[in-house]
Structure formats: C-alpha cells, structure tokens
Coordinates of C-alpha atoms in Angstrom, one line a residue:
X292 CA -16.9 47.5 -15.9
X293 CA -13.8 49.6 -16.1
X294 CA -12.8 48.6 -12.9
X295 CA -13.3 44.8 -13.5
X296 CA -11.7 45.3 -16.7
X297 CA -8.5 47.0 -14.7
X298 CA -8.8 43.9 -11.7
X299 CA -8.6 41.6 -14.8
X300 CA -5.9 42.8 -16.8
X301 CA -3.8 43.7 -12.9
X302 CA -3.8 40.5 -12.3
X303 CA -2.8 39.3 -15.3
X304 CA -0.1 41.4 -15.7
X305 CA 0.9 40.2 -12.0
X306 CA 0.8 36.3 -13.2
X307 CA 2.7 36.9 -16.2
X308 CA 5.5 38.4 -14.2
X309 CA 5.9 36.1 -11.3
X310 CA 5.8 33.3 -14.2
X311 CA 8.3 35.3 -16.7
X312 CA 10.5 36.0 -13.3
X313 CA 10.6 32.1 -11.9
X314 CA 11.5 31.5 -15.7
X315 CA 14.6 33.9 -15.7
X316 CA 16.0 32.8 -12.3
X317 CA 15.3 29.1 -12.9
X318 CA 19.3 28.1 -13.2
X319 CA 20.6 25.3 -14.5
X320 CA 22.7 22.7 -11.9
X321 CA 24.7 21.1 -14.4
X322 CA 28.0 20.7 -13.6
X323 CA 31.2 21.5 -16.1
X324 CA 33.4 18.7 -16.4
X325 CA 34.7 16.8 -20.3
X326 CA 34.6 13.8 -21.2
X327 CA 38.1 12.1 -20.8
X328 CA 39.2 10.5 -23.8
X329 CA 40.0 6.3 -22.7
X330 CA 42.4 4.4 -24.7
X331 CA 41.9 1.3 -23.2
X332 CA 40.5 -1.2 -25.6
X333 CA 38.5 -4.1 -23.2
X334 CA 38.6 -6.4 -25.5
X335 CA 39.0 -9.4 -22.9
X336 CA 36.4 -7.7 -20.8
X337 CA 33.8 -7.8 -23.6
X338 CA 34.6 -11.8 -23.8
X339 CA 34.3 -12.1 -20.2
X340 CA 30.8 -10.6 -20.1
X341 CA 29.6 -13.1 -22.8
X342 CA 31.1 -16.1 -21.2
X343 CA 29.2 -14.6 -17.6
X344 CA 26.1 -14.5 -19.5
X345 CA 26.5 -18.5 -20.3
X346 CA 26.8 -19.6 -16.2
X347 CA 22.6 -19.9 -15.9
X348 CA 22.2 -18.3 -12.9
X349 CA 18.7 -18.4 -12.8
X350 CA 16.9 -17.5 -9.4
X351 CA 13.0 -18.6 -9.6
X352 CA 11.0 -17.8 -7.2
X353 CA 11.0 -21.2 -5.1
X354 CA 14.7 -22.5 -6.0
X355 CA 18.0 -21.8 -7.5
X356 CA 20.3 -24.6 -9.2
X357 CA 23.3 -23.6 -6.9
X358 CA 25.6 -25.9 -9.3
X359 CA 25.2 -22.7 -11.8
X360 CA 26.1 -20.3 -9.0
X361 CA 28.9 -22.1 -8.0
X362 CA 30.3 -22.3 -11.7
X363 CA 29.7 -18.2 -11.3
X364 CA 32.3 -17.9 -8.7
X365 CA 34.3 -19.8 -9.7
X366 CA 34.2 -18.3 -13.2
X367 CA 35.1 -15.5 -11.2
X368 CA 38.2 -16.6 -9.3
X369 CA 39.4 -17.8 -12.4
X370 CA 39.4 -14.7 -14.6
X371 CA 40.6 -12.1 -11.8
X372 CA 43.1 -13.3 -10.1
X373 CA 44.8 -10.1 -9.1
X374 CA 41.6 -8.9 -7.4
X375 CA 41.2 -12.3 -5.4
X376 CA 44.9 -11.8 -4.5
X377 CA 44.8 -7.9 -3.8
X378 CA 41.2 -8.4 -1.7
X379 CA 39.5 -10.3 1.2
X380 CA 37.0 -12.5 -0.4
X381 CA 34.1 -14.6 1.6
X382 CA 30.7 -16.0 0.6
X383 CA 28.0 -14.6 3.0
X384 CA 24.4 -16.1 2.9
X385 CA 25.7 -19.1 1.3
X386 CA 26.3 -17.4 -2.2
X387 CA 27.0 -13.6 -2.2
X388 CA 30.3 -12.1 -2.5
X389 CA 31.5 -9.6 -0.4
X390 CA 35.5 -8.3 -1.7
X391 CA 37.3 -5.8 0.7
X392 CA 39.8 -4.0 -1.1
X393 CA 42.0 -2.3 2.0
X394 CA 42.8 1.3 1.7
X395 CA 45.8 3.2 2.5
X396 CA 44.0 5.5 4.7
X397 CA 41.8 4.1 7.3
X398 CA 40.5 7.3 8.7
X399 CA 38.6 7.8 5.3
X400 CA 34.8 6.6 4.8
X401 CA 35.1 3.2 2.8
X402 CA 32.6 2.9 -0.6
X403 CA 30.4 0.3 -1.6
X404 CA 30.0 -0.9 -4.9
X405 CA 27.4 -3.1 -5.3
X406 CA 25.4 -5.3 -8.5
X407 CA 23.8 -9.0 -8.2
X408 CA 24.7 -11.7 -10.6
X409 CA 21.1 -13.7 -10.8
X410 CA 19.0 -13.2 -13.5
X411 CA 15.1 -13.8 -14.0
X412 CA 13.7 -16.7 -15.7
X413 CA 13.0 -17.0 -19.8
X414 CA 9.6 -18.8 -20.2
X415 CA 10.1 -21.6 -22.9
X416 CA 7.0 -20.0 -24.9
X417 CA 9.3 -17.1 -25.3
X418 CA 12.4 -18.8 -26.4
X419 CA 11.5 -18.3 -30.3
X420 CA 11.4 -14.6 -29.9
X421 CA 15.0 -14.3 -29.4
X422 CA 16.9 -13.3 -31.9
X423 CA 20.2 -14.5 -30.1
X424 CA 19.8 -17.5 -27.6
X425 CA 19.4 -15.9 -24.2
X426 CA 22.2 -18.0 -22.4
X427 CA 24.8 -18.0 -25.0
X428 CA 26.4 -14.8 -25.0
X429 CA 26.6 -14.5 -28.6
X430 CA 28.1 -11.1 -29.7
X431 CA 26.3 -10.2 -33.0
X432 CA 25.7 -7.1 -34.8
X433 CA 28.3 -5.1 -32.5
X434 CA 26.1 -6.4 -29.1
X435 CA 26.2 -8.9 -26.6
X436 CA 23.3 -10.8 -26.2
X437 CA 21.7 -13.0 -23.3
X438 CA 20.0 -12.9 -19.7
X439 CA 22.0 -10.4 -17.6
X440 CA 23.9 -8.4 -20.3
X441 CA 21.9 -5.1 -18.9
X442 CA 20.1 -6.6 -15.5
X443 CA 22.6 -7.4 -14.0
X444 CA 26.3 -9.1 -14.7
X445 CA 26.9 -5.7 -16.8
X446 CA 26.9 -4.3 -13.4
X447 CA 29.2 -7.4 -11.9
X448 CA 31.6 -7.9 -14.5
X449 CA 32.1 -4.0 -15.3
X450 CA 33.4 -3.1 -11.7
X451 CA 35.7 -6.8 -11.5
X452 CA 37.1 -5.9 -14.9
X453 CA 38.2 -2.1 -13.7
X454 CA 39.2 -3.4 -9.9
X455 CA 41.1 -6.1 -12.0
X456 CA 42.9 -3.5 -14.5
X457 CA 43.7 -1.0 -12.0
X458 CA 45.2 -3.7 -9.6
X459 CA 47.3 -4.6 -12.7
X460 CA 48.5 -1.1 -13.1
X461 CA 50.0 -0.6 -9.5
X462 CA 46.6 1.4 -8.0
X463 CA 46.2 1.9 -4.5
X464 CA 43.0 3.5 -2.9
X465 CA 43.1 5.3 -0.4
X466 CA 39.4 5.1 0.5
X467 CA 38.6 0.9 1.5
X468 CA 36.7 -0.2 -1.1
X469 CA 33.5 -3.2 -0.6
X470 CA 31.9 -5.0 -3.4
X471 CA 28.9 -6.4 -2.8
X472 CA 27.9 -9.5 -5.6
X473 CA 24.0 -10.3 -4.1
X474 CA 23.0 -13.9 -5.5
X475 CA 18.9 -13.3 -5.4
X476 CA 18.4 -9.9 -6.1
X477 CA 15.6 -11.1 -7.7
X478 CA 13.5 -12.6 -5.4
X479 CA 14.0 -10.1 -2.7
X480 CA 17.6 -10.3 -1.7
X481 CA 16.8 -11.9 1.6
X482 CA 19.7 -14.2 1.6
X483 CA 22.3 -12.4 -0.2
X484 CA 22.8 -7.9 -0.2
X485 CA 20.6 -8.2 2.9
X486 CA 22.9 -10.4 4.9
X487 CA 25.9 -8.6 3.6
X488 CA 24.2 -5.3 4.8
X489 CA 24.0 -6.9 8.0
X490 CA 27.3 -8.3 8.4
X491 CA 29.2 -4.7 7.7
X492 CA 26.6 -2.7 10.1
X493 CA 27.8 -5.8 12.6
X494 CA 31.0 -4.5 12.1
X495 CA 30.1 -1.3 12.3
X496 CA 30.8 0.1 8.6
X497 CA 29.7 3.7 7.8
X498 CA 30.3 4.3 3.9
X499 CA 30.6 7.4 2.2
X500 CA 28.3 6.2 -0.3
X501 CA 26.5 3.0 -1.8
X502 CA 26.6 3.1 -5.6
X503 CA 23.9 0.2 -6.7
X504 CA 22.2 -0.2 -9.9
X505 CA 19.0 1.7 -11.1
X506 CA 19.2 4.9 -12.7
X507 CA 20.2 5.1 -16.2
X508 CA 21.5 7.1 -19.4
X509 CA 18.6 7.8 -20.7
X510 CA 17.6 8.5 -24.7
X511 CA 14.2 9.7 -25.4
X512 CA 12.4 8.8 -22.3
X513 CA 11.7 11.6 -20.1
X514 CA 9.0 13.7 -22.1
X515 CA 10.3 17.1 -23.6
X516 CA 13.9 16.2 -23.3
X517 CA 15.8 15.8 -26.4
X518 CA 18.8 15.4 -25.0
X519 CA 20.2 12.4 -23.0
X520 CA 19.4 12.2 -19.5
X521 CA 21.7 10.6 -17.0
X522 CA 19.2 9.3 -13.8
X523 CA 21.0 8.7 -10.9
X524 CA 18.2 6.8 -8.3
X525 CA 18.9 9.2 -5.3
X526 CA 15.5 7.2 -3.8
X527 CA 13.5 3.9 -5.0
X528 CA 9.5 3.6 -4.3
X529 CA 8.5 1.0 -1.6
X530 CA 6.0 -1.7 -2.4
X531 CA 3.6 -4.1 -0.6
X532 CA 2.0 -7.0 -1.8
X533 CA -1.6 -7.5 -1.0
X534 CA -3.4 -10.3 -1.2
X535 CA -7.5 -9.8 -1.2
X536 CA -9.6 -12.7 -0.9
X537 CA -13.0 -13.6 0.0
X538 CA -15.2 -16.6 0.7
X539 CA -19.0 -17.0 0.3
X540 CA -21.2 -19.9 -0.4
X541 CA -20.5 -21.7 -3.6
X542 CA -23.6 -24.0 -5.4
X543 CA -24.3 -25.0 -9.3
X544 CA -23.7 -22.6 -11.7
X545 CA -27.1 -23.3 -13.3
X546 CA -28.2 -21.5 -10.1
X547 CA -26.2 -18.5 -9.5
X548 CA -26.6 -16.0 -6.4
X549 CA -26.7 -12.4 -6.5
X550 CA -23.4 -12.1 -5.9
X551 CA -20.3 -14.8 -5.9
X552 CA -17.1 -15.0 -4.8
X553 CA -15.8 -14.0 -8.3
X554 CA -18.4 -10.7 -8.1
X555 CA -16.9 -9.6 -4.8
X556 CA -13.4 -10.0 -6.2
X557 CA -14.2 -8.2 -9.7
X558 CA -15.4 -5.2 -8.2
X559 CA -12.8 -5.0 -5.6
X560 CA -10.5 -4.9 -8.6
X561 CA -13.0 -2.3 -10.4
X562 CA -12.9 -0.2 -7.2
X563 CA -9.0 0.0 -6.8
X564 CA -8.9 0.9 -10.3
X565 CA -11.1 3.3 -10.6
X566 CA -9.9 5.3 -7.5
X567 CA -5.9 5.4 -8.2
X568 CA -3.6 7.1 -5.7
X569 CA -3.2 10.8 -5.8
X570 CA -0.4 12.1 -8.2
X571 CA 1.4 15.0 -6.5
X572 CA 5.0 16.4 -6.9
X573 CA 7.2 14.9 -4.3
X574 CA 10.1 15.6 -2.9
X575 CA 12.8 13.3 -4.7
X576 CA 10.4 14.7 -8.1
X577 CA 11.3 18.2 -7.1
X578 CA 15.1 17.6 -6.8
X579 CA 14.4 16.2 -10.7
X580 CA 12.0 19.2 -12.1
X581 CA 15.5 21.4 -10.5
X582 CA 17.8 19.5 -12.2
X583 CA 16.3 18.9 -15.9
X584 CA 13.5 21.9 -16.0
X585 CA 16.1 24.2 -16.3
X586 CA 17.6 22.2 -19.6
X587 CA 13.6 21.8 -21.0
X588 CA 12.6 23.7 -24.2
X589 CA 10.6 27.1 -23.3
X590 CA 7.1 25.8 -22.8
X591 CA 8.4 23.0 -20.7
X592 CA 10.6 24.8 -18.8
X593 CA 8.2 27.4 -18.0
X594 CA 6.2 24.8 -16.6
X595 CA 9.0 23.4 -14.6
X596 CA 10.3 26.5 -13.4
X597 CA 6.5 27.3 -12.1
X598 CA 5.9 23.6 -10.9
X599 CA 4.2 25.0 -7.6
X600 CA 1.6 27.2 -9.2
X601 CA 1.3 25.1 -12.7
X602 CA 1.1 21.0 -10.8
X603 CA -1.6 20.0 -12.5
X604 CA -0.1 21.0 -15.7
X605 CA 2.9 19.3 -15.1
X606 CA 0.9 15.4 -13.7
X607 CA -0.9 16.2 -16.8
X608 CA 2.2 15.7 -18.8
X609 CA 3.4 12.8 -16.7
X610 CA 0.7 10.8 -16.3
X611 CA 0.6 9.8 -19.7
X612 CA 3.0 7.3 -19.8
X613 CA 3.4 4.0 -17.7
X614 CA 6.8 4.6 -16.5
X615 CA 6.6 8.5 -16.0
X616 CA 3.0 8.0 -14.4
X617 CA 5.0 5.7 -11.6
X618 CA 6.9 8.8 -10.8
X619 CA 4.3 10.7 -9.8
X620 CA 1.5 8.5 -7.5
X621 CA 1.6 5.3 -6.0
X622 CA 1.1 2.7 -8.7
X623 CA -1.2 -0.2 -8.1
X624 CA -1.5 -3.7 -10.3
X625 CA -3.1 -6.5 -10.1
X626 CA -1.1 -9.5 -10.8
X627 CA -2.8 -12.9 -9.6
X628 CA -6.6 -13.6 -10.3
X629 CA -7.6 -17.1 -8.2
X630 CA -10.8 -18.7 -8.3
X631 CA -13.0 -21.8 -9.3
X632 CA -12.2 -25.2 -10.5
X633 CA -14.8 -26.8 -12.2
X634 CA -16.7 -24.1 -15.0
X635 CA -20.5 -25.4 -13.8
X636 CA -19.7 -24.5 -9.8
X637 CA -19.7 -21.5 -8.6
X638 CA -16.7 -21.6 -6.3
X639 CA -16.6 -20.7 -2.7
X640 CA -13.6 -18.3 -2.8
X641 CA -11.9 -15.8 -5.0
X642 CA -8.6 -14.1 -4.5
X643 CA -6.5 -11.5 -6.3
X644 CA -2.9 -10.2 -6.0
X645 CA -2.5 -6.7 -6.1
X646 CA 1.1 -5.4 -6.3
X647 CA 1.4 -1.9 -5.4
X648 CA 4.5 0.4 -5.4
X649 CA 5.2 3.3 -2.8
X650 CA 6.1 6.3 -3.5
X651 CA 8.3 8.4 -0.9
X652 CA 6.3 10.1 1.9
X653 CA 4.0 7.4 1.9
X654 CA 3.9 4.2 3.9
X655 CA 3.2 0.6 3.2
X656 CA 0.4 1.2 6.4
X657 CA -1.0 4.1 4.8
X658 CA -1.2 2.7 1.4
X659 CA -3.0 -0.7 3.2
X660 CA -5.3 1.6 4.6
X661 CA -5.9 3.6 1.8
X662 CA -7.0 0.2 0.0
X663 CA -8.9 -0.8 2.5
X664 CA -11.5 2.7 2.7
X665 CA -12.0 2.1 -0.5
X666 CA -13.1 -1.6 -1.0
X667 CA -15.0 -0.7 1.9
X668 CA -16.4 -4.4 2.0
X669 CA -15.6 -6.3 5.3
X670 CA -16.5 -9.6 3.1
X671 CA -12.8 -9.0 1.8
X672 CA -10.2 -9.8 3.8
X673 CA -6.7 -7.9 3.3
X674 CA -3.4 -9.5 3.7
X675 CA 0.4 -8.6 3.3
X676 CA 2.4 -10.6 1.4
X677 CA 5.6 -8.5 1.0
X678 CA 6.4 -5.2 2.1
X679 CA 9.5 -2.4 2.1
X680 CA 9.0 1.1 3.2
X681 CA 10.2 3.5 0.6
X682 CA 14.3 4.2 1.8
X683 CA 15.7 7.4 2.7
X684 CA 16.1 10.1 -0.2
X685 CA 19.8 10.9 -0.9
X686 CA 20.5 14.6 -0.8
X687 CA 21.3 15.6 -4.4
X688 CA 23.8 18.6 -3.3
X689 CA 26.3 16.4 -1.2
X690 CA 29.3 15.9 -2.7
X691 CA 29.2 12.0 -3.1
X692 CA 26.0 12.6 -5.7
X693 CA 28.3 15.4 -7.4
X694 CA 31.5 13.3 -7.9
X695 CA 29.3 10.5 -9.8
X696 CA 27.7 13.5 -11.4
X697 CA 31.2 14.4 -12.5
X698 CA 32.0 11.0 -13.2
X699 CA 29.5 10.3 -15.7
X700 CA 30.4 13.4 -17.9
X701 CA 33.6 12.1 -17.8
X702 CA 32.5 9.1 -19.6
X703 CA 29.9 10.6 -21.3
X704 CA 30.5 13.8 -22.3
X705 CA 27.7 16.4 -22.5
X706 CA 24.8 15.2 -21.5
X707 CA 21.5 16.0 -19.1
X708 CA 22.7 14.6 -15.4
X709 CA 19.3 14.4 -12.8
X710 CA 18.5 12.9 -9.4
X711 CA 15.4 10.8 -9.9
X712 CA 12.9 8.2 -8.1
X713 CA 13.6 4.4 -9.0
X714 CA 10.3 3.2 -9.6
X715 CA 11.4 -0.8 -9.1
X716 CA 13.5 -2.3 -6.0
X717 CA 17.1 -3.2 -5.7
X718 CA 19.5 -4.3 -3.2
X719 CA 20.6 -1.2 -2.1
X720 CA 17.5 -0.5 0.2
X721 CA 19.3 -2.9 2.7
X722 CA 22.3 -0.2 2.9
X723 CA 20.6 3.1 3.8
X724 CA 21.6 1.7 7.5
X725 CA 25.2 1.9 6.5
X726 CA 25.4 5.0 4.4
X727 CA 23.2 8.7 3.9
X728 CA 24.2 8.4 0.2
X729 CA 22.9 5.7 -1.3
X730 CA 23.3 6.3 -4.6
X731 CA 21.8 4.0 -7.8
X732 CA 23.6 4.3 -11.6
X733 CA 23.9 1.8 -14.5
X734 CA 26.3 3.3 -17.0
X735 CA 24.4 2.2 -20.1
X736 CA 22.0 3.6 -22.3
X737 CA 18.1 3.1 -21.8
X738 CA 16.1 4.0 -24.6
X739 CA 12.3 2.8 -25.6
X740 CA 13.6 -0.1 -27.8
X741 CA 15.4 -2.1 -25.2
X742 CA 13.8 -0.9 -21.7
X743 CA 11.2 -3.3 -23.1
X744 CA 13.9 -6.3 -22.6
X745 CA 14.2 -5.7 -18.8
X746 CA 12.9 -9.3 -17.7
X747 CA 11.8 -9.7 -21.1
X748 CA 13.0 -10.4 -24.6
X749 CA 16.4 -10.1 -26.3
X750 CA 18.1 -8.4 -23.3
X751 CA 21.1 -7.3 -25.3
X752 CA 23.9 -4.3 -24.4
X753 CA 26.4 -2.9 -26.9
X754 CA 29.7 -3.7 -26.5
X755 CA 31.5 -0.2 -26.9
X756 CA 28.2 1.1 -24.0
X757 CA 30.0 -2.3 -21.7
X758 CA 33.3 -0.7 -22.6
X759 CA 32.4 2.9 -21.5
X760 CA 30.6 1.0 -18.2
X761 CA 34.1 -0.1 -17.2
X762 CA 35.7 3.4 -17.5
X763 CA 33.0 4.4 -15.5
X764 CA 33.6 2.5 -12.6
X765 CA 37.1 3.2 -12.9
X766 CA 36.2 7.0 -13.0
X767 CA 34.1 6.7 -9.4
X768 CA 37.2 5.0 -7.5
X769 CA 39.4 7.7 -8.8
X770 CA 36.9 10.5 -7.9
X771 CA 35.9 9.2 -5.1
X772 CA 39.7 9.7 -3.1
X773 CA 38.6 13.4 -3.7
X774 CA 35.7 13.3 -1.5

C-alpha cells in the first residue's frame, strides 16, 4: 500500500512539475510598439463613408442592379481624384477595381490591399428593426449607420481615403501598391477578386503580402480574455455545400408508408447532427493558444500553456459557444429543407441543404466522405453545390504578419494581438496563388452587441473606430517599405 501510495504521490509530483514548468516558460509573443498619437481629423472621410453607404449596391444571389454599381465608381472617381490621377485604374470582370499605385523601386515585392464594395440584401420584414434606415447613411449618436458601414465599404473607403491623403501630402512608395475593390464578394467572388487574382498571376505578380478583410479588434469575445484581442485571419476554413436528396414513391397521406421521402431526409439530418466532426487543436489554433495563452489569467493559461496534455480541457471551454466552437471542428448546418406540395400527398422527394465549413487539414473530399459513412443510406444521393478547399496558413513569425502586428499597436495602443482561423470566406482565398502571406484584418472593433449585425440588423460603425481604420491603412503602407 506504501508503495502504491509512493507510485501515486511520484507521479503526481511529476505532473505537477511538467505543468508548473510549461507554465513558467510559456512567453508571451507580443510585440512592443506605442500607439502613435494622429492629428488628422477625417472629417470628409466620415461624410464620404455615409454617402458610400447610400449607392445600393446590393448583390443577391441571381442579379445585381449594375446602375447602382456604376453610381459606386463613379462616386468614386469623383471624390478621389488625386488617386485616379496618381494610379492606373481599370474595371476587370465587368465591375471590380483594380488601382496600381507605381513604386519607386521595382525590385521590391508589391502589396495588395484588398476589400469588396457589395453588400447583402435587407429583407423588407426586417426593415422596421432598424433604428437608422439601412441605405441612408445617417450618422446618429456618434455612428454611421447602413448596409456596409462594417461589411464591407469601411474596408473600401478607409484605404481610398488614406491613398487619397497621402497622395495629397507628396508620398511616394517605394513598394508598388494594388488595390483590389471585388464587386460580388458576396456571392462568391467569381466575377470580380477572382478574375483580378487571375489577371496579376497572368502577369506574373508575386506580393509580399495580401491584406483582406476578416480578423478583427475584438472586445469580450474570446473566452477568458479581458483584454482586447486583435485577430489577424492568418487562414479562413473551406466550405462545401451539399445537397442530399432522395426520391421514393409518394401516394395519399391518408395512407402513409413506413417510411417517406420526408422520413429519409429527417433522419439524414438527425444523423449528421448527432455525429458532429471531431474538435481537435489545429495548426492555425496552435499559432493562437501561443499567442493569447501566454496573456490568459492563471487557470487559463495553465491550460494553454499545457494545451497538449490538457485538449480536452481546452475543446471543453471552446465548444460552448457558436463562433468559438467553429474554431475548433468542422461546422455543419442545414440551411434548405424541400419537400411536398400539397399537405394530403405524401410527396415523392425530399431534399435538404447542408452547408458545412472546413477547417484546415481537412478536405472538401474528406468532409463528403465523412458525410456520406455516416448517412450510410444509398437511398440518398449526395451532391456538391459549392466548394473551396481551406487556403494555405500564413506563417505568423514572418515579418509581413509582424509589421501589421506592429501596425495595429500603432493605432491601437496596448492591446492583445493573435493569428487566428477565419471561420467565414473572403476574397482573399483567390490570392494565396500570388502571395505566402495572405493576411486578413478589419481595423474596427467587434464586440457581442454588433457581431450580431454582420448580414443582419443595424450594421452600424463608430465614426472615431472609421477614423482610427484610416490611420491604420496609412500605418501598413508606411511599415510596409520596412519589410
């Protein structure tokens, strides 16, 4: 008993040091550069937002009123005329805007700068929940309200309005500097970032880095942290879209079979939901548990710093919540439920939509396949709508991830900064061709009141955060002639 008793207390003794030692030499990464005081005021900039918010350029998902994305440009032309007179300027795919801003020295890497000026739909059942009218551009209450103030003409106007003012003020880069406008990010960017991706890899365009929306500075959304987090997207998850339908024979509802159409489809959905995808700590996830478990409070970072020993602890804490349980596992949702006509026939076939997003290491293939086992009916048959392979993971220690690191504290002053795994898709996944560093920032603050008005309700941004997302973009172009 003695011995056991020794075996016990050993081994104890041996776990509490290897955790109390992974603790101690769990450094922090974060980087020491202050915030730069800006004296600029913007004012013009803030009006130029709301009146960008007023052009409707809505893309839906089977047409686009190009009238409203022709006022866009020429919106555009009109209030920056220095940067249409300092830049080439073409339309590519009929209605993205590709600027080339020359640089003084050609045998530096160029940067891309990239953001999309479409914006999603408002249902007219939702129009009475806005506080502000979404395509007005009111500034109220210190913000400026409407479609695309944070997704994604924030991003548009904020990089014109810096290129603009440092035109003005007699800068030349050195680096040659692309600005990508896509016109239907939202329904896949097919036409628009994905033809401009094309066209500079024709010309054979190696950048030093992409910089594309999708990470964020974040308050009170990644569990433990009290302080504000700055996520830059150093990957995005993949997604397919599978369709699963089925067809059996129909008859009067007064006499229903064993099993229907809708049966066959129900359970499918009941299967897929009951078996979710793994969790599991990948390895974009690790480069984030490096970067902010050394800034957790004790428990946490104990956790953290023992991540390999203590996983299930840690997808215990994360899968809790929708948004960090999509960091951790392939996510799958059903969004489309099809079947019947008539409510006394059974109907002869049933679909469902299932939209499912991929995390890194795993493969729109895989995932099918993974689906598939486990319907394990050959009465449903499986088809891909959509599909993108999870992109390339940007390497966190290079030094185009450091100089926006160093650019946001600039701007920001003291706060959290963390690779991370977008968990939607953007544009950029077009440019991994062009550049290793495909980098994804919005220089705004995301907190758990307005994340909700992503595609949603009274989308609204601050007008001093718009401010600061000017001096940001201003702060890459400078850094980046360091690089």
């Amino acid at each position: 008993m003695k011995k056991l008793l020794g075996i016990i207390l050993g081994s104890f003794t041996i776990g509490a040091i290897y955790l109390s030692y992974n603790y101690i030499t769990f450094d922090s990464k974060q980087l020491d550069f202050r915030k730069i005081e800006n004296n600029s005021s913007y004012d013009e900039a803030v009006v130029h937002l709301s009146e960008a918010i007023q052009i409707q350029t809505i893309s839906y998902d089977d047409h686009i009123d190009t009238t409203e994305f022709y006022k866009f440009i020429d919106f555009v032309k009109d209030v920056y005329p220095h940067t249409f007179q300092k830049t080439s300027h073409q339309l590519l795919g009929g209605l993205s805007m590709l600027f080339t801003w020359q640089g003084s020295d050609p045998s530096l890497k160029p940067i891309i700068l990239m953001s999309h000026y479409d914006v999603v739909p408002v249902p007219e059942g939702n129009l009475p929940k806005w506080k502000q009218p979404p395509f007005e551009g009111k500034i109220v209450d210190g913000f400026i309200w409407g479609r695309g103030a944070i997704d994604d003409k924030v991003g548009v106007i904020g990089i014109l309005e810096a290129i603009e003012g440092m035109i003005k003020n007699g800068y030349q880069p050195k680096r040659t500097i692309y600005l990508s406008f896509g016109h239907d990010e939202e329904v896949m960017g097919n036409n628009g970032a994905k033809q401009i991706a094309h066209f500079l890899k024709q010309k054979g365009v190696k950048a030093e880095f992409v910089l594309d929306e999708g990470g964020y500075l974040t308050d009170g959304l990644v569990p433990g942290m009290e302080k504000q987090v700055a996520l830059i997207g150093t990957t995005e998850k993949g997604f397919v879209t599978l369709e699963l339908s089925t067809e059996i024979e129909g008859g009067h509802a007064s006499m229903p079979k064993k099993e229907t159409a809708v049966d066959v489809i129900a359970k499918a959905l009941v299967a897929v939901h009951d078996n979710p995808f793994p969790s599991h700590i990948s390895k974009p996830l690790n480069d984030f548990i490096e970067h902010v478990g050394p800034e957790m409070p004790f428990a946490l970072k104990t956790v953290f710093a023992n991540s390999n020993l203590l996983e299930p602890v840690l997808m215990a804490v994360y899968e809790k919540g929708p948004s960090s349980n999509a960091l951790v596992r392939t996510t799958v949702a059903p969004t489309i439920v099809e079947a019947g006509v008539k409510n006394n026939v059974l109907p002869t076939q049933a679909r469902a939509v299932l939209n499912i997003r991929i995390l890194p290491g795993e493969t729109v293939e895989s995932v099918t396949s993974a689906i598939k086992n486990t319907l394990n009916d050959d009465r449903i048959k499986i088809q891909i709508l959509e599909r993108s392979n999870p992109p390339a993971v940007s390497n966190p220690k290079h030094p185009a991830y450091k100089m926006l690191d160093q650019s946001i504290r600039e701007v920001f002053g003291e706060v959290v900064v963390s690779p991370y795994i977008m968990i939607a898709a953007s544009d950029s996944r077009y440019f991994t061709g062009i550049s290793e560093n495909v980098l994804r920032f919005c220089p705004f603050t995301l907190n758990k009141e307005n994340i909700k008005s992503f595609h949603g309700i009274n989308e609204k941004i601050g007008v001093e955060e718009f401010k600061n997302s000017i001096q940001f973009y201003e702060r890459v172009i400078k850094n980046a002639e360091e690089l």
